[in-house]
Amino acid sequence: MNNVKLGNPAVVGLAGFGLTTFVLQCHNLGWCGIAPVLWLGLCFGGTAQMIAGLMEFKTGNNFGFCAFTGYGAFWISLCLMIIFGKNADLVKAYPTLAFNANDLGFYLVAWTVFTFILFIASMKHHATLAFIFLTLLLGFIGLDVKEFTGSALAGTFAAYDLLVCAFSALYLMTVAVYAESGINLPVGEPWIKESTAGDAVLAAEKVKA
């Protein structure tokens, strides 16, 4: 049976996530309108990223499967919330579609919890992935504060923090794409490393002492 070389779904997932996050922060900072966010969110950050996540399932990568399908669903649902929940005519006909800042705040809190769980796991992979999830987590926290308190400062912090997150995701995409061409870019050591047998012996000796 011939071994078929499979592509790395992460290159698409990271690109979709990074580009859509970048454009959303450009909107949040007042540099562009909402239309580019909606189109990118539905097509690339949402649909393409979700497909990448489903492809990660076949590789046995539970982390990528969970992250890419999860954030793909995030972008699709967020865009649909904005399209339908902010449409005055639709809201008038279907009041349950409407959402306010408080509703959006709890929506973001749910994704903050999701991101925190993945952040813990990311620290066992490598520094670049951990940094992406750290900045994403801080960004979500900033957005939570903004929605519940109306703090413009928290919103501005979140926007710039998430710009860093977006470019970090695009960097990791670049790492994967370039690796196939023999260009190896650094990703850093895991923030949480496996303990070795030697570490266990030293720890036992310290306890005895």
Tab-separated table of C-alpha atoms in Angstrom:
chain	number	residue	atom	x	y	z
A	1	MET	CA	0.000	0.000	0.000
A	2	ASN	CA	1.498	3.340	-1.080
A	3	ASN	CA	2.009	5.988	1.555
A	4	VAL	CA	0.292	9.171	0.483
A	5	LYS	CA	1.856	12.391	1.693
A	6	LEU	CA	-0.776	14.638	3.239
A	7	GLY	CA	-0.651	18.420	3.372
A	8	ASN	CA	-0.549	20.243	6.691
A	9	PRO	CA	-4.035	21.659	7.409
A	10	ALA	CA	-2.514	24.100	9.891
A	11	VAL	CA	-1.227	26.346	7.098
A	12	VAL	CA	-4.805	27.135	6.070
A	13	GLY	CA	-6.162	27.250	9.611
A	14	LEU	CA	-3.491	29.664	10.820
A	15	ALA	CA	-3.809	31.851	7.727
A	16	GLY	CA	-7.583	32.094	8.061
A	17	PHE	CA	-7.358	32.849	11.751
A	18	GLY	CA	-4.507	35.346	11.396
A	19	LEU	CA	-5.904	37.347	8.475
A	20	THR	CA	-9.424	37.591	9.885
A	21	THR	CA	-8.149	38.591	13.316
A	22	PHE	CA	-5.974	41.255	11.695
A	23	VAL	CA	-8.823	42.775	9.673
A	24	LEU	CA	-11.193	42.729	12.668
A	25	GLN	CA	-8.723	44.735	14.730
A	26	CYS	CA	-8.306	47.187	11.863
A	27	HIS	CA	-12.073	47.655	12.071
A	28	ASN	CA	-12.028	47.939	15.865
A	29	LEU	CA	-9.382	50.664	15.617
A	30	GLY	CA	-11.464	52.552	13.063
A	31	TRP	CA	-9.184	51.909	10.089
A	32	CYS	CA	-11.750	50.064	7.943
A	33	GLY	CA	-15.425	49.133	7.846
A	34	ILE	CA	-17.118	45.923	8.935
A	35	ALA	CA	-17.710	44.456	5.453
A	36	PRO	CA	-14.181	42.993	4.966
A	37	VAL	CA	-14.444	41.375	8.400
A	38	LEU	CA	-17.739	39.689	7.555
A	39	TRP	CA	-16.570	38.329	4.214
A	40	LEU	CA	-13.243	37.088	5.548
A	41	GLY	CA	-14.890	35.754	8.689
A	42	LEU	CA	-17.442	33.716	6.767
A	43	CYS	CA	-15.155	32.464	3.989
A	44	PHE	CA	-11.592	32.187	5.278
A	45	GLY	CA	-11.513	32.585	9.046
A	46	GLY	CA	-14.731	30.597	9.367
A	47	THR	CA	-15.340	28.040	6.617
A	48	ALA	CA	-11.742	27.427	5.505
A	49	GLN	CA	-10.471	27.255	9.079
A	50	MET	CA	-13.218	24.814	10.046
A	51	ILE	CA	-12.352	22.600	7.083
A	52	ALA	CA	-8.705	22.701	8.194
A	53	GLY	CA	-9.804	21.593	11.644
A	54	LEU	CA	-11.776	18.675	10.240
A	55	MET	CA	-8.710	17.674	8.242
A	56	GLU	CA	-6.648	17.750	11.460
A	57	PHE	CA	-8.999	15.050	12.748
A	58	LYS	CA	-7.632	12.674	10.119
A	59	THR	CA	-4.055	13.359	11.237
A	60	GLY	CA	-4.902	12.473	14.838
A	61	ASN	CA	-4.106	15.986	16.051
A	62	ASN	CA	-6.755	16.647	18.704
A	63	PHE	CA	-5.354	20.080	19.548
A	64	GLY	CA	-5.556	21.295	15.942
A	65	PHE	CA	-8.923	19.581	15.466
A	66	CYS	CA	-10.387	21.377	18.481
A	67	ALA	CA	-8.742	24.766	17.871
A	68	PHE	CA	-9.384	25.175	14.145
A	69	THR	CA	-12.941	23.850	14.131
A	70	GLY	CA	-13.678	25.834	17.285
A	71	TYR	CA	-12.402	29.179	16.053
A	72	GLY	CA	-13.846	28.500	12.605
A	73	ALA	CA	-17.237	28.205	14.298
A	74	PHE	CA	-16.438	31.358	16.288
A	75	TRP	CA	-15.952	33.445	13.155
A	76	ILE	CA	-19.016	32.068	11.380
A	77	SER	CA	-21.269	32.578	14.396
A	78	LEU	CA	-19.892	36.061	15.125
A	79	CYS	CA	-20.462	37.166	11.536
A	80	LEU	CA	-23.989	35.760	11.502
A	81	MET	CA	-24.720	37.482	14.815
A	82	ILE	CA	-23.653	40.804	13.323
A	83	ILE	CA	-25.439	40.278	9.990
A	84	PHE	CA	-28.754	39.149	11.469
A	85	GLY	CA	-28.627	40.514	15.006
A	86	LYS	CA	-27.869	44.061	13.886
A	87	ASN	CA	-30.347	44.131	10.998
A	88	ALA	CA	-33.234	46.331	12.153
A	89	ASP	CA	-35.792	44.781	9.812
A	90	LEU	CA	-34.886	41.212	10.717
A	91	VAL	CA	-34.782	41.991	14.424
A	92	LYS	CA	-38.210	43.595	14.190
A	93	ALA	CA	-39.611	40.468	12.528
A	94	TYR	CA	-37.586	38.058	14.701
A	95	PRO	CA	-36.812	39.760	18.059
A	96	THR	CA	-34.891	36.745	19.336
A	97	LEU	CA	-32.139	37.497	16.788
A	98	ALA	CA	-31.261	40.802	18.474
A	99	PHE	CA	-28.242	40.990	20.738
A	100	ASN	CA	-26.773	43.800	22.817
A	101	ALA	CA	-23.378	44.499	24.370
A	102	ASN	CA	-24.213	42.353	27.393
A	103	ASP	CA	-25.109	39.393	25.178
A	104	LEU	CA	-21.912	39.842	23.199
A	105	GLY	CA	-19.992	40.046	26.465
A	106	PHE	CA	-21.178	36.628	27.653
A	107	TYR	CA	-20.537	35.221	24.187
A	108	LEU	CA	-16.947	36.437	24.431
A	109	VAL	CA	-16.555	35.104	27.981
A	110	ALA	CA	-17.457	31.629	26.728
A	111	TRP	CA	-14.678	31.854	24.149
A	112	THR	CA	-12.311	33.200	26.787
A	113	VAL	CA	-12.810	29.999	28.790
A	114	PHE	CA	-12.312	27.913	25.645
A	115	THR	CA	-9.097	29.799	24.861
A	116	PHE	CA	-7.771	29.408	28.417
A	117	ILE	CA	-8.125	25.629	28.180
A	118	LEU	CA	-6.207	25.552	24.892
A	119	PHE	CA	-3.584	27.982	26.227
A	120	ILE	CA	-2.627	25.499	28.961
A	121	ALA	CA	-2.162	22.758	26.359
A	122	SER	CA	-0.280	25.069	23.974
A	123	MET	CA	2.516	25.560	26.506
A	124	LYS	CA	3.470	21.907	26.057
A	125	HIS	CA	4.010	22.377	22.295
A	126	HIS	CA	6.406	25.263	21.588
A	127	ALA	CA	6.902	28.912	22.484
A	128	THR	CA	5.340	30.387	19.339
A	129	LEU	CA	2.083	28.479	19.782
A	130	ALA	CA	1.988	29.350	23.478
A	131	PHE	CA	2.556	33.027	22.669
A	132	ILE	CA	-0.286	32.984	20.126
A	133	PHE	CA	-2.690	31.611	22.710
A	134	LEU	CA	-1.425	33.927	25.441
A	135	THR	CA	-2.067	37.013	23.318
A	136	LEU	CA	-5.411	35.568	22.195
A	137	LEU	CA	-6.416	34.970	25.813
A	138	LEU	CA	-5.395	38.499	26.837
A	139	GLY	CA	-7.272	39.863	23.832
A	140	PHE	CA	-10.461	38.067	24.806
A	141	ILE	CA	-10.126	39.306	28.385
A	142	GLY	CA	-9.728	42.863	27.089
A	143	LEU	CA	-12.832	42.473	24.927
A	144	ASP	CA	-14.758	41.041	27.889
A	145	VAL	CA	-13.891	44.089	29.974
A	146	LYS	CA	-14.794	46.430	27.124
A	147	GLU	CA	-18.230	44.879	26.576
A	148	PHE	CA	-19.174	44.775	30.263
A	149	THR	CA	-17.709	48.121	31.368
A	150	GLY	CA	-17.651	50.167	28.171
A	151	SER	CA	-13.938	50.862	28.690
A	152	ALA	CA	-12.435	52.273	25.503
A	153	LEU	CA	-8.956	51.672	26.933
A	154	ALA	CA	-9.648	47.944	27.320
A	155	GLY	CA	-10.911	47.822	23.739
A	156	THR	CA	-7.811	49.577	22.423
A	157	PHE	CA	-5.544	47.260	24.419
A	158	ALA	CA	-7.390	44.222	23.051
A	159	ALA	CA	-7.123	45.499	19.466
A	160	TYR	CA	-3.353	46.034	19.555
A	161	ASP	CA	-2.794	42.827	21.515
A	162	LEU	CA	-4.796	40.868	18.944
A	163	LEU	CA	-2.821	42.450	16.112
A	164	VAL	CA	0.257	40.877	17.706
A	165	CYS	CA	-1.676	37.602	17.975
A	166	ALA	CA	-2.644	37.786	14.297
A	167	PHE	CA	0.913	38.349	13.081
A	168	SER	CA	2.161	35.572	15.393
A	169	ALA	CA	-0.332	33.169	13.801
A	170	LEU	CA	0.801	34.239	10.335
A	171	TYR	CA	4.415	33.689	11.418
A	172	LEU	CA	3.603	30.129	12.491
A	173	MET	CA	1.859	29.594	9.156
A	174	THR	CA	5.052	30.814	7.465
A	175	VAL	CA	7.088	28.340	9.533
A	176	ALA	CA	4.990	25.446	8.219
A	177	VAL	CA	5.004	26.654	4.595
A	178	TYR	CA	8.721	27.397	4.488
A	179	ALA	CA	9.676	24.104	6.152
A	180	GLU	CA	8.661	22.249	3.007
A	181	SER	CA	11.218	24.320	1.094
A	182	GLY	CA	13.950	23.535	3.594
A	183	ILE	CA	13.766	26.910	5.319
A	184	ASN	CA	13.537	26.218	9.040
A	185	LEU	CA	12.368	29.134	11.163
A	186	PRO	CA	12.582	29.012	14.979
A	187	VAL	CA	9.496	28.355	17.098
A	188	GLY	CA	11.116	28.251	20.528
A	189	GLU	CA	11.130	25.691	23.295
A	190	PRO	CA	7.937	24.587	25.081
A	191	TRP	CA	7.071	26.722	28.083
A	192	ILE	CA	6.244	23.563	30.030
A	193	LYS	CA	8.693	20.743	29.470
A	194	GLU	CA	8.453	17.084	30.335
A	195	SER	CA	10.283	16.211	33.530
A	196	THR	CA	13.161	13.795	33.047
A	197	ALA	CA	14.235	10.853	35.157
A	198	GLY	CA	17.154	12.977	36.363
A	199	ASP	CA	14.780	15.687	37.527
A	200	ALA	CA	12.795	13.096	39.453
A	201	VAL	CA	15.950	11.823	41.191
A	202	LEU	CA	16.998	15.370	42.161
A	203	ALA	CA	13.533	16.092	43.485
A	204	ALA	CA	13.611	12.868	45.567
A	205	GLU	CA	17.012	13.775	46.996
A	206	LYS	CA	15.761	17.222	47.985
A	207	VAL	CA	12.822	15.643	49.798
A	208	LYS	CA	15.139	13.284	51.710
A	209	ALA	CA	17.431	16.165	52.629
